[in-house]
Coordinates of C-alpha atoms in Angstrom, one line a residue:
L1 CA 10.9 31.5 -16.0
H2 CA 13.8 29.4 -17.2
F3 CA 13.1 26.8 -14.4
A4 CA 9.4 26.6 -15.4
I5 CA 10.2 26.2 -19.1
G6 CA 12.8 23.5 -18.3
L7 CA 10.4 21.7 -16.0
M8 CA 7.6 21.6 -18.7
C9 CA 10.1 20.5 -21.4
R10 CA 11.3 17.6 -19.2
M11 CA 7.7 16.5 -18.4
M12 CA 6.6 16.7 -22.0
K13 CA 9.5 14.6 -23.1
A14 CA 8.4 12.0 -20.5
F15 CA 4.9 12.1 -21.9
V16 CA 6.0 11.6 -25.5
L17 CA 8.2 8.6 -24.5
T18 CA 5.4 7.1 -22.4
Y19 CA 2.8 7.6 -25.2
L20 CA 5.1 5.9 -27.8
L21 CA 5.7 3.0 -25.4
T22 CA 1.9 2.6 -24.8
S23 CA 1.2 2.8 -28.5
M24 CA 3.7 0.0 -29.2
L25 CA 2.1 -2.1 -26.4
L26 CA -1.5 -1.5 -27.7
S27 CA -2.2 -1.5 -31.4
A28 CA -5.9 -0.9 -30.7
S29 CA -7.8 1.9 -29.0
I30 CA -8.4 1.6 -25.3
A31 CA -11.6 2.1 -23.0
Q32 CA -13.4 4.7 -20.8
Q33 CA -11.2 5.4 -17.8
P34 CA -12.2 6.8 -14.4
D35 CA -10.7 10.2 -14.4
T36 CA -9.2 13.3 -12.8
V37 CA -8.2 13.7 -9.2
F38 CA -9.6 17.2 -9.0
V39 CA -13.2 16.1 -9.2
L40 CA -14.1 15.3 -5.6
Q41 CA -15.2 11.7 -5.7
P42 CA -14.7 9.1 -2.9
I43 CA -11.1 7.9 -2.6
I44 CA -11.0 4.4 -1.0
I45 CA -8.2 2.7 0.9
F46 CA -9.0 -1.0 1.3
S47 CA -7.2 -2.2 4.4
E48 CA -8.7 -5.6 4.4
M49 CA -7.9 -8.7 6.4
Q50 CA -6.3 -11.0 3.8
Q51 CA -8.4 -12.6 1.2
Q52 CA -11.7 -11.1 2.4
N53 CA -13.2 -7.6 2.0
Q54 CA -14.1 -7.3 5.6
L55 CA -12.5 -4.0 6.8
T56 CA -12.8 -1.1 4.4
G57 CA -11.4 2.3 5.3
K58 CA -12.9 5.1 3.1
M59 CA -10.8 8.2 2.8
D60 CA -12.6 11.4 1.9
S61 CA -11.4 13.0 -1.3
T62 CA -10.7 16.3 0.5
L63 CA -8.0 14.5 2.6
F64 CA -6.7 12.8 -0.5
Q65 CA -6.2 16.2 -2.2
Y66 CA -3.9 17.3 0.6
Q67 CA -1.7 14.2 0.1
V68 CA -1.8 13.6 -3.6
H69 CA 1.6 15.3 -4.0
G70 CA 3.4 12.7 -1.9
S71 CA 3.9 8.9 -1.6
A72 CA 1.7 6.2 0.0
T73 CA 3.7 6.5 3.2
Q74 CA 2.0 9.6 4.6
L75 CA -1.4 8.4 3.4
L76 CA -1.2 5.1 5.2
Q77 CA 0.5 6.6 8.3
R78 CA -2.4 8.9 8.8
N79 CA -5.4 7.1 7.4
S80 CA -5.1 3.4 8.1
M81 CA -4.7 0.9 10.9
L82 CA -1.2 0.0 9.6
Y83 CA 1.9 1.0 11.4
V84 CA 4.6 2.4 9.1
R85 CA 8.3 2.1 9.9
Q86 CA 10.0 5.0 8.2
F87 CA 13.7 5.9 8.0
G88 CA 13.1 9.5 6.7
S89 CA 11.1 11.3 4.2
G90 CA 11.5 9.7 0.8
T91 CA 13.7 6.9 2.1
L92 CA 12.8 3.3 3.2
A93 CA 9.3 2.8 4.7
T94 CA 7.6 -0.6 5.3
L95 CA 4.4 -1.8 6.8
N96 CA 3.8 -3.6 10.1
S97 CA 0.3 -4.8 11.0
L98 CA -1.2 -7.0 13.7
G99 CA 2.1 -8.6 14.5
F100 CA 3.1 -9.5 11.0
N101 CA 6.2 -7.9 9.5
S102 CA 6.4 -6.1 6.1
A103 CA 7.0 -9.3 4.1
R104 CA 3.5 -10.5 5.2
N105 CA 1.6 -7.3 4.1
P106 CA 1.1 -7.2 0.3
V107 CA 0.4 -3.9 -1.4
I108 CA -1.9 -4.2 -4.4
W109 CA -2.8 -1.7 -7.1
N110 CA -5.2 -2.5 -10.0
N111 CA -4.9 -6.2 -9.2
V112 CA -1.1 -6.0 -9.5
L113 CA 1.1 -7.0 -6.6
L114 CA 3.5 -4.1 -6.1
N115 CA 5.7 -6.0 -3.6
N116 CA 9.3 -6.6 -4.5
P117 CA 9.5 -10.3 -5.7
M118 CA 12.9 -10.8 -4.0
N119 CA 11.8 -10.1 -0.4
A120 CA 8.0 -10.0 -0.8
S121 CA 7.8 -6.6 0.9
Q122 CA 7.1 -3.2 -0.6
D123 CA 8.8 0.1 0.1
I124 CA 5.7 2.3 0.2
N125 CA 7.8 5.4 -0.3
L126 CA 8.2 4.2 -3.9
I127 CA 4.4 4.4 -4.5
P128 CA 3.5 7.9 -5.8
M129 CA -0.1 8.9 -4.9
W130 CA -0.3 10.8 -8.2
F131 CA -0.2 7.4 -10.0
L132 CA -3.3 6.0 -8.3
E133 CA -6.0 5.1 -10.9
R134 CA -8.5 2.3 -10.9
S135 CA -9.6 0.8 -14.2
S136 CA -11.6 -2.4 -13.6
P137 CA -11.4 -3.7 -10.0
S138 CA -11.8 -7.4 -9.3
S139 CA -10.9 -9.6 -6.3
V140 CA -7.3 -10.8 -6.0
S141 CA -5.9 -13.4 -3.6
Y142 CA -2.4 -13.8 -2.4
P143 CA -1.5 -16.4 0.2
F144 CA -0.2 -13.9 2.8
T145 CA -0.9 -14.3 6.5
G146 CA -0.9 -10.6 7.2
T147 CA -3.0 -7.7 6.0
S148 CA -3.5 -6.9 2.4
V149 CA -3.6 -3.2 1.3
S150 CA -5.3 -2.3 -2.0
L151 CA -4.8 1.3 -3.2
N152 CA -7.5 2.6 -5.5
A153 CA -8.8 5.9 -6.6
N154 CA -12.3 5.9 -8.1
L155 CA -12.6 8.9 -10.3
K156 CA -14.8 10.4 -13.0
S157 CA -14.2 10.1 -16.8
E158 CA -13.0 13.5 -18.2
N159 CA -10.5 14.8 -20.7
S160 CA -8.0 16.7 -18.6
L161 CA -4.4 18.0 -18.3
S162 CA -3.3 18.4 -14.7
L163 CA -0.2 19.8 -13.0
F164 CA 0.8 19.8 -9.3
T165 CA 3.7 21.3 -7.5
S166 CA 4.4 21.3 -3.7
Y167 CA 7.1 22.5 -1.4
Q168 CA 7.7 21.6 2.3
S169 CA 9.6 23.9 4.6
F170 CA 12.5 21.5 5.1
G171 CA 13.5 21.5 1.4
N172 CA 11.3 18.8 -0.1
F173 CA 10.0 19.7 -3.6
N174 CA 7.6 17.6 -5.7
Y175 CA 5.9 18.1 -9.0
G176 CA 3.9 16.0 -11.4
V177 CA 1.9 16.2 -14.6
K178 CA -1.1 14.0 -15.7
W179 CA -2.9 13.8 -19.1
K180 CA -6.1 11.9 -19.6
Q181 CA -8.0 11.5 -22.8
C182 CA -11.3 9.6 -23.4
F183 CA -12.4 8.5 -26.9
K184 CA -15.4 6.5 -28.0
Q185 CA -13.9 3.1 -26.9
L186 CA -10.5 4.2 -25.8
S187 CA -9.2 5.8 -22.6
V188 CA -5.5 6.8 -22.0
S189 CA -3.9 8.2 -18.8
L190 CA -0.3 9.3 -18.7
A191 CA 1.3 10.6 -15.5
G192 CA 4.8 11.7 -14.5
I193 CA 6.3 12.7 -11.1
H194 CA 9.5 14.0 -9.6
H195 CA 10.0 14.0 -5.8
R196 CA 13.1 15.7 -4.3
N197 CA 13.5 15.2 -0.5
Q198 CA 16.3 17.2 1.0
N199 CA 15.2 16.7 4.6
R200 CA 16.9 19.9 6.0
I201 CA 15.6 19.3 9.5
T202 CA 17.2 20.3 12.8
Y203 CA 16.2 17.4 14.9
Y204 CA 18.2 15.0 17.0
N205 CA 17.3 11.5 18.2
S206 CA 17.3 10.4 21.8
Y207 CA 20.6 8.5 21.6
E208 CA 23.6 9.9 23.6
L209 CA 25.5 11.0 20.4
K210 CA 22.7 13.4 19.7
K211 CA 23.4 13.2 16.0
D212 CA 21.1 14.8 13.3
T213 CA 19.8 11.8 11.3
M214 CA 17.3 13.5 9.0
K215 CA 19.7 15.8 7.1
H216 CA 21.6 12.7 6.0
A217 CA 18.4 11.1 4.5
R218 CA 18.1 12.6 1.1
A219 CA 16.1 11.0 -1.7
D220 CA 15.3 11.7 -5.3
M221 CA 12.5 9.8 -7.2
Q222 CA 11.2 10.0 -10.7
G223 CA 8.5 8.0 -12.3
I224 CA 6.1 7.5 -15.2
N225 CA 2.8 5.7 -15.3
A226 CA 0.7 4.9 -18.4
I227 CA -2.8 3.2 -18.3
A228 CA -4.8 2.4 -21.3
Q229 CA -8.1 0.6 -21.7
Y230 CA -10.0 -0.5 -24.8
R231 CA -13.7 -1.5 -24.5
I232 CA -14.3 -4.0 -27.3
S233 CA -17.9 -4.3 -26.2
S234 CA -19.9 -3.8 -23.0
S235 CA -18.8 -7.2 -21.8
N236 CA -15.3 -7.4 -23.4
T237 CA -12.4 -5.2 -22.2
L238 CA -8.7 -5.0 -22.8
E239 CA -6.4 -2.9 -20.7
A240 CA -2.7 -2.4 -20.2
S241 CA -0.4 -0.5 -17.8
V242 CA 3.3 0.4 -17.5
W243 CA 4.6 1.7 -14.1
Y244 CA 8.2 2.8 -13.8
V245 CA 9.9 4.4 -10.8
Y246 CA 13.6 5.3 -10.3
A247 CA 15.0 6.4 -7.0
N248 CA 18.4 7.5 -5.8
R249 CA 18.6 7.7 -2.1
L250 CA 21.1 8.5 0.7
L251 CA 20.2 6.3 3.6
P252 CA 20.3 7.8 7.1
P253 CA 23.1 6.7 9.4
S254 CA 22.6 3.7 11.7
M255 CA 22.6 3.9 15.5
L256 CA 26.4 4.3 16.2
Q257 CA 27.2 6.5 13.2
T258 CA 27.2 10.2 12.8
I259 CA 27.0 10.6 9.0
S260 CA 25.4 8.7 6.2
R261 CA 27.6 6.2 4.4
S262 CA 25.2 4.3 2.3
V263 CA 23.7 5.0 -1.1
E264 CA 20.8 3.0 -2.6
F265 CA 19.5 3.0 -6.2
D266 CA 16.1 1.5 -6.9
K267 CA 14.5 0.8 -10.3
Q268 CA 11.0 -0.6 -10.3
L269 CA 9.0 -1.7 -13.4
R270 CA 5.5 -3.0 -13.3
A271 CA 3.7 -3.8 -16.6
Y272 CA 0.5 -5.8 -17.2
L273 CA -1.9 -6.7 -20.0
Q274 CA -5.4 -7.8 -18.9
W275 CA -8.4 -9.1 -20.8
T276 CA -11.9 -9.3 -19.1
L277 CA -14.8 -11.1 -20.7
R278 CA -18.4 -11.4 -19.3
K279 CA -20.8 -13.8 -21.1
N280 CA -24.1 -14.9 -19.7
R281 CA -23.4 -16.4 -16.3
F282 CA -19.6 -16.5 -16.7
K283 CA -16.9 -13.9 -16.1
S284 CA -13.3 -14.5 -17.0
T285 CA -10.2 -12.3 -16.4
W286 CA -6.8 -13.2 -17.8
Q287 CA -3.8 -11.1 -16.8
N288 CA -0.1 -11.3 -17.8
S289 CA 2.4 -9.2 -16.0
V290 CA 6.1 -8.6 -15.4
N291 CA 7.7 -7.1 -12.3
N292 CA 11.3 -6.1 -12.5
D293 CA 13.3 -4.7 -9.6
V294 CA 16.9 -3.5 -9.4
V295 CA 18.4 -2.5 -6.0
I296 CA 22.0 -1.4 -5.8
Y297 CA 23.4 -0.7 -2.3
H298 CA 26.8 0.8 -1.6
D299 CA 28.3 1.2 1.9
S300 CA 31.4 3.4 1.7
L301 CA 32.6 2.6 5.3
S302 CA 32.6 -1.2 5.0
A303 CA 33.1 -1.2 1.2
L304 CA 30.0 -3.4 0.9
Y305 CA 28.5 -3.4 -2.6
A306 CA 25.3 -5.3 -3.1
D307 CA 23.7 -5.6 -6.5
N308 CA 20.3 -7.3 -6.4
H309 CA 18.1 -8.0 -9.4
S310 CA 14.7 -9.7 -9.4
R311 CA 12.1 -10.4 -12.1
V312 CA 8.7 -12.1 -11.9
Y313 CA 6.7 -13.2 -14.9
Q314 CA 3.1 -13.9 -14.0
S315 CA 0.1 -15.3 -15.8
Q316 CA -3.1 -15.4 -13.9
W317 CA -6.6 -16.5 -14.8
Q318 CA -9.7 -15.9 -12.7
G319 CA -13.1 -17.3 -13.7
E320 CA -16.5 -17.1 -11.9
Y321 CA -19.6 -19.0 -12.9
F322 CA -23.0 -18.0 -11.5
A323 CA -25.4 -20.9 -11.2
G324 CA -28.6 -19.0 -10.9
N325 CA -28.9 -16.5 -8.1
L326 CA -28.0 -18.9 -5.3
L327 CA -24.6 -20.3 -6.2
A328 CA -21.3 -18.7 -7.5
I329 CA -18.1 -20.6 -8.1
P330 CA -15.0 -18.5 -8.4
V331 CA -11.7 -20.2 -9.5
M332 CA -8.2 -18.9 -9.7
L333 CA -5.0 -20.2 -11.3
R334 CA -1.8 -18.3 -11.1
Y335 CA 1.7 -19.2 -12.4
Q336 CA 4.9 -17.3 -11.5
F337 CA 8.4 -17.6 -12.8
I338 CA 10.8 -15.8 -10.5
E339 CA 14.4 -15.0 -11.3
A340 CA 16.6 -13.3 -8.6
S341 CA 20.3 -12.6 -8.7
T342 CA 22.8 -11.0 -6.3
D343 CA 26.5 -10.0 -6.4
N344 CA 26.2 -8.7 -10.0
Y345 CA 24.6 -11.9 -11.3
Q346 CA 27.2 -14.2 -9.7
T347 CA 24.5 -15.9 -7.7
T348 CA 21.2 -16.5 -9.6
V349 CA 18.1 -18.2 -8.2
L350 CA 15.3 -19.5 -10.4
Q351 CA 11.9 -20.5 -8.9
Q352 CA 8.5 -21.4 -10.2
R353 CA 5.3 -21.1 -8.2
L354 CA 1.8 -22.4 -8.8
Y355 CA -1.2 -21.1 -7.0
L356 CA -4.7 -22.6 -7.2
E357 CA -7.9 -21.4 -5.5
A358 CA -11.5 -22.4 -5.5
A359 CA -14.1 -20.5 -3.4
P360 CA -17.8 -21.6 -3.9
R361 CA -20.3 -19.2 -2.5
F362 CA -23.9 -20.1 -1.5
L363 CA -26.7 -17.7 -0.9
I364 CA -29.6 -18.6 1.5
P365 CA -32.3 -15.8 0.8
S366 CA -34.7 -16.8 3.5
W367 CA -31.9 -16.3 6.1
Q368 CA -30.2 -13.4 4.4
T369 CA -27.0 -15.4 4.7
T370 CA -24.1 -16.1 2.4
A371 CA -21.7 -19.0 3.1
Q372 CA -18.3 -19.3 1.3
L373 CA -15.6 -22.0 1.5
T374 CA -12.2 -21.1 0.1
A375 CA -9.5 -23.7 -0.5
S376 CA -6.1 -22.9 -2.0
R377 CA -2.7 -24.5 -2.5
E378 CA 0.6 -22.9 -3.4
I379 CA 3.6 -24.9 -4.7
A380 CA 7.1 -23.5 -4.8
M381 CA 8.5 -26.1 -7.1
G382 CA 11.4 -28.0 -5.6
L383 CA 11.0 -26.3 -2.2
Y384 CA 7.7 -26.1 -0.5
A385 CA 4.0 -26.7 -0.8
A386 CA 1.3 -25.4 1.5
N387 CA -2.5 -25.5 1.7
A388 CA -5.1 -23.1 3.0
L389 CA -8.7 -23.6 4.0
K390 CA -11.1 -20.8 5.1
A391 CA -14.9 -20.7 5.9
T392 CA -16.8 -17.5 5.8
L393 CA -20.4 -16.8 7.0
I394 CA -22.1 -13.5 6.2
K395 CA -25.4 -12.7 7.8
S396 CA -27.5 -9.6 6.9
F397 CA -30.1 -8.0 9.2
G398 CA -32.2 -5.8 7.0
S399 CA -30.3 -3.3 4.8
A400 CA -28.2 -1.7 7.6
W401 CA -26.4 -4.5 9.5
V402 CA -24.0 -7.1 8.2
W403 CA -22.3 -9.7 10.4
T404 CA -19.3 -11.6 9.0
N405 CA -17.6 -14.5 10.7
E406 CA -14.5 -16.2 9.4
V407 CA -12.2 -19.1 10.4
G408 CA -9.3 -20.2 8.3
R409 CA -5.9 -21.7 8.2
L410 CA -3.6 -19.5 6.1
F411 CA 0.0 -19.9 5.1
Q412 CA 3.1 -18.0 4.1
L413 CA 6.0 -19.5 2.2
P414 CA 9.5 -18.2 2.9
T415 CA 10.6 -15.4 0.6
L416 CA 13.7 -15.6 -1.6
N417 CA 15.4 -13.2 0.8
D418 CA 14.6 -15.5 3.7
I419 CA 16.3 -18.4 2.0
F420 CA 19.1 -17.1 -0.2
W421 CA 20.1 -13.6 1.1
K422 CA 23.9 -13.5 1.7
P423 CA 25.0 -13.3 4.4
G424 CA 22.2 -14.5 6.7
G425 CA 19.7 -16.5 4.5
N426 CA 18.4 -19.7 6.1
P427 CA 17.6 -22.5 3.7
E428 CA 16.2 -24.6 6.6
L429 CA 13.1 -22.4 7.0
K430 CA 9.7 -24.0 7.2
P431 CA 6.5 -22.5 5.8
E432 CA 4.5 -20.3 8.3
H433 CA 1.0 -21.4 9.1
T434 CA -1.7 -19.2 10.8
L435 CA -5.0 -20.0 12.3
K436 CA -7.3 -17.0 11.9
L437 CA -10.5 -16.2 13.8
Q438 CA -12.3 -13.0 13.0
S439 CA -15.8 -11.5 13.5
V440 CA -16.8 -8.2 11.9
L441 CA -20.0 -6.2 12.4
R442 CA -20.8 -3.5 9.9
Y443 CA -23.5 -0.8 10.0
Y444 CA -24.6 1.5 7.1
S445 CA -27.0 4.4 7.1
Y446 CA -27.3 7.0 4.4
K447 CA -29.8 9.6 5.5
R448 CA -29.2 13.3 6.2
V449 CA -26.4 12.1 8.5
S450 CA -24.5 9.2 6.8
V451 CA -23.0 6.6 9.1
E452 CA -20.6 3.8 8.4
S453 CA -19.3 1.6 11.2
H454 CA -17.0 -1.4 11.1
T455 CA -16.2 -3.3 14.4
S456 CA -13.8 -6.3 14.2
V457 CA -12.4 -8.7 16.8
F458 CA -9.7 -11.1 15.7
H459 CA -7.2 -13.7 17.0
Y460 CA -4.3 -15.2 15.0
F461 CA -2.4 -18.3 16.1
S462 CA 0.8 -18.7 14.1
D463 CA 3.1 -21.8 13.9
Q464 CA 6.7 -21.4 12.6
A465 CA 6.4 -17.6 12.2
I466 CA 9.4 -16.3 10.3
V467 CA 11.3 -13.5 12.1
W468 CA 14.7 -12.0 11.4
R469 CA 16.9 -11.9 14.5
P470 CA 20.6 -11.0 15.3
N471 CA 22.9 -13.9 14.7
G472 CA 26.6 -13.1 15.4
N473 CA 27.6 -10.2 13.2
N474 CA 24.6 -10.6 10.9
W475 CA 20.9 -10.9 11.0
S476 CA 19.2 -14.2 10.0
P477 CA 15.6 -15.5 9.7
V478 CA 14.4 -18.2 12.1
N479 CA 11.1 -19.9 12.7
L480 CA 9.4 -19.0 16.0
Q481 CA 7.5 -22.1 17.2
K482 CA 4.3 -20.3 18.2
T483 CA 3.1 -16.7 18.3
S484 CA -0.3 -15.1 19.0
S485 CA -2.0 -11.8 18.0
Y486 CA -5.4 -10.7 19.1
G487 CA -7.3 -7.4 19.4
L488 CA -10.1 -5.1 18.2
I489 CA -10.5 -2.7 15.3
Q490 CA -13.1 0.0 15.2
L491 CA -13.8 2.2 12.2
L492 CA -16.4 5.0 12.2
Q493 CA -17.4 7.6 9.6
L494 CA -20.0 10.3 10.0
G495 CA -21.0 12.7 7.2
Y496 CA -23.5 15.6 7.0
R497 CA -24.4 17.7 4.1
I498 CA -26.8 20.7 3.9
G499 CA -26.7 22.8 0.8
A500 CA -23.1 23.5 -0.2
L501 CA -21.8 22.7 3.3
Q502 CA -20.2 19.3 3.7
L503 CA -18.9 17.9 7.0
L504 CA -17.2 14.6 7.5
T505 CA -15.4 13.0 10.5
E506 CA -13.6 9.7 10.5
T507 CA -12.2 7.8 13.5
S508 CA -10.2 4.5 13.7
Y509 CA -9.0 2.7 16.8
T510 CA -6.9 -0.5 16.9
Y511 CA -6.0 -2.5 19.9
N512 CA -3.5 -5.3 19.2
R513 CA -1.7 -7.6 21.7
T514 CA 1.0 -9.8 20.4
A515 CA 3.3 -12.4 22.1
V516 CA 5.7 -15.3 21.4
T517 CA 4.0 -18.1 23.2
A518 CA 6.4 -21.0 22.6
T519 CA 10.0 -21.4 21.4
K520 CA 12.3 -24.4 20.6
D521 CA 14.7 -23.2 23.3
P522 CA 13.1 -22.6 26.7
G523 CA 15.7 -20.0 27.5
D524 CA 15.0 -18.0 24.3
E525 CA 14.8 -14.3 25.2
S526 CA 11.8 -13.8 22.9
L527 CA 9.5 -16.2 24.9
G528 CA 6.6 -14.3 26.4
Q529 CA 7.6 -11.0 24.7
E530 CA 5.7 -8.8 22.3
I531 CA 6.6 -8.9 18.6
P532 CA 8.7 -5.9 17.7
Y533 CA 7.0 -2.8 16.2
S534 CA 3.5 -3.9 17.2
P535 CA 1.9 -1.0 19.1
R536 CA -1.0 -2.0 21.4
H537 CA -3.0 1.1 20.7
R538 CA -3.3 3.2 17.5
C539 CA -5.9 5.9 16.9
F540 CA -6.5 8.4 14.2
N541 CA -9.2 11.0 13.7
S542 CA -9.9 13.4 10.9
F543 CA -12.4 16.2 10.4
T544 CA -13.0 18.0 7.1
A545 CA -15.4 20.8 6.2
S546 CA -16.0 22.3 2.8
H547 CA -18.3 25.1 1.5
K548 CA -18.2 25.8 -2.2
H549 CA -14.6 26.8 -3.0
L550 CA -13.2 26.8 0.5
G551 CA -12.4 24.0 3.0
L552 CA -10.3 22.9 6.0
M553 CA -9.1 19.7 7.6
L554 CA -7.8 18.5 11.0
Q555 CA -6.0 15.2 11.6
Y556 CA -4.9 13.6 14.8
Q557 CA -3.0 10.3 15.3
F558 CA -1.8 8.5 18.4
T559 CA 0.6 5.6 18.6
S560 CA 1.4 3.9 21.9
A561 CA 4.8 2.6 23.0
R562 CA 6.2 -0.4 21.2
N563 CA 9.3 -2.5 21.4
S564 CA 12.0 -2.3 18.7
T565 CA 13.4 -5.7 19.7
F566 CA 12.3 -8.6 21.9
D567 CA 14.0 -6.8 24.8
P568 CA 11.4 -4.8 26.8
S569 CA 14.0 -2.2 27.6
S570 CA 14.2 -1.3 23.8
Q571 CA 10.8 0.4 24.0
L572 CA 10.1 3.5 21.9
A573 CA 8.0 6.2 23.5
S574 CA 4.4 6.9 22.4
Y575 CA 3.6 9.9 20.3
Q576 CA 0.7 12.0 19.0
I577 CA 0.6 14.1 15.9
I578 CA -1.8 16.9 14.9
D579 CA -1.9 18.3 11.3
A580 CA -4.2 21.0 10.0
G581 CA -4.8 22.4 6.5
I582 CA -6.9 24.8 4.5
H583 CA -7.6 24.9 0.8
G584 CA -9.2 27.2 -1.8
T585 CA -10.3 26.5 -5.3
I586 CA -10.9 29.0 -8.2
N587 CA -12.6 28.0 -11.5
F588 CA -11.9 29.8 -14.8
K589 CA -14.3 28.1 -17.2
L590 CA -12.4 24.9 -18.0
L591 CA -9.4 25.7 -15.8
Q592 CA -9.4 24.8 -12.1
V593 CA -6.7 26.1 -9.7
R594 CA -6.4 24.7 -6.1
L595 CA -4.2 26.0 -3.3
N596 CA -3.5 23.8 -0.2
L597 CA -1.7 25.0 2.9
M598 CA -0.8 22.5 5.6
V599 CA 0.9 22.7 8.9
N600 CA 2.2 19.3 9.9
N601 CA 3.1 18.2 13.4
I602 CA 1.7 21.3 15.0
L603 CA 2.8 20.3 18.5
N604 CA 6.4 19.9 17.2
Q605 CA 6.4 16.3 18.7
S606 CA 9.8 14.6 18.8
Y607 CA 9.2 10.9 17.9
E608 CA 10.6 7.9 16.1
T609 CA 8.7 5.3 14.1
I610 CA 11.8 3.1 14.0
A611 CA 14.7 3.1 16.5
W612 CA 17.3 5.9 16.3
Q613 CA 15.7 7.5 13.1
A614 CA 14.4 11.0 13.6
M615 CA 11.1 12.1 12.2
P616 CA 10.2 15.7 11.1
G617 CA 9.1 18.3 13.7
R618 CA 6.7 21.1 12.8
N619 CA 6.8 21.9 9.1
I620 CA 4.7 23.7 6.5
S621 CA 3.6 22.4 3.2
V622 CA 2.3 24.4 0.2
Q623 CA 0.7 22.7 -2.8
L624 CA -0.6 24.2 -6.0
L625 CA -2.7 22.2 -8.4
F626 CA -3.8 23.2 -11.9
S627 CA -6.3 21.3 -13.9
Y628 CA -7.7 21.9 -17.4
I629 CA -10.9 19.8 -17.5
K630 CA -13.0 19.2 -20.6
P631 CA -16.0 16.9 -19.7
T632 CA -16.7 14.0 -22.0
N633 CA -19.8 13.9 -24.1

């Protein structure tokens, strides 16, 4: 009882502070907001090839309910084509996709780039699923050569107060609270979370020391998210958000160590204010945001103390003019001011970046065809400039088939870490350019049995790809002269509903072959080898069934062998994971109670997503969700 009272007091204090902060940011009321996670509406993960909505993975809300208590790591591991490199529950986890490393895979929420401005990558363990809300989506372009991941939850508008708590059998305990209120023109959402990962797991990696890595990978994360929207009129909207996360983590030991020796503190702030105006044939969106990150790393063995601060101020304007029904002209202008410092502000780097994009789109009705040409240029003032050009042709065959073809030359500027990190940064790096070829065939049918199918073939040719490699006692980034990545992606979703019974199955398969095709030094060991952490085969399948207040789910995922370095002998073994869960829901007038029970890794598979770092064996997760829902008028 004392624990429960203390918990609620802490969360209410967080709500009051967040509400006061939001009130100061917005002097006016704010607009109707899609609402509570407990109403079973489609949850969508956009795992799209960069700058084009071509591959869309839809996640059923039933699956989302089983994972709303955690971070984006588990969600993306089990429900997307992305390969996640994870050091332990709650600790560092980054994305690897189609041969591009984590710094080339932006993570976007509500049009805001969540990536750390210092190194351009995002630790997805610092993204709580409980925070996911979508206010007013619109297209966002970032000049990354990899895969863009947009996380959005499209939910109903309701007044609600929700609480979740979950416990995993190896000592991980999470809880969160969310309050949503809709007024005539105003909508406010406040959410708070606390994740505690103890990782009390008896599991040893395959190295000869047989050390237990997981029990030395503890993590504690707390966060607050506030979203507010004010609808001035049906065509004029103002919205704001504040996202704050603090993490204190004990990193797992490296390959030759037996105990943890490194502690990391992360503070992450994302705030934005956005104004959207639609008038006649013109739509305009203006967004101002600030991203602030603090990462403090302490290694007790080597006495290394790293204090990294980074801050990005961004102002972005998107405009789109519709010239009749046949021509649309979207334009984007984005300005960034980046400040990054290391060694407790002893070394400070200032950088300004300017990004311009124009993408005229033509519709040819008689051919059911849309053609689009996208041209962009990014300038890192005083350092680099790069151009991109992309052509897209979309052909429809009736209402069921859509065929999209794309060819483009994309680019990626070196990140601040690539250039300035001490020790190891390389100021001589060149921008990375990629030729992209892709064809996507989509099929939709929404009858008694609903069918959605996406089939994609792709080929990337990269020049001057930026890769970090060992260099003496440190790691340093270098440009690989030429690399190649090609393959196939297949997504299939089948749904059936009869009365209160709903059945849904989703399958995804990815084949990806990568290689270093040319190097400056003919004797370079990377020549002809696969890019590290790029599995050739990935497959996942899920099945959900629900009837009134009861339901179940099954999930399967397979990941083939992959190299951890350019040396083929460094290969990690393939693995397959099976998870299962059941849930029940009870309604008491306006109160809804949901109980989830999951058994993860039923086969008790021993596996590693990154070399020498153990992953959990069989474990049980129990989640309890309460929601007081009062529908809006």
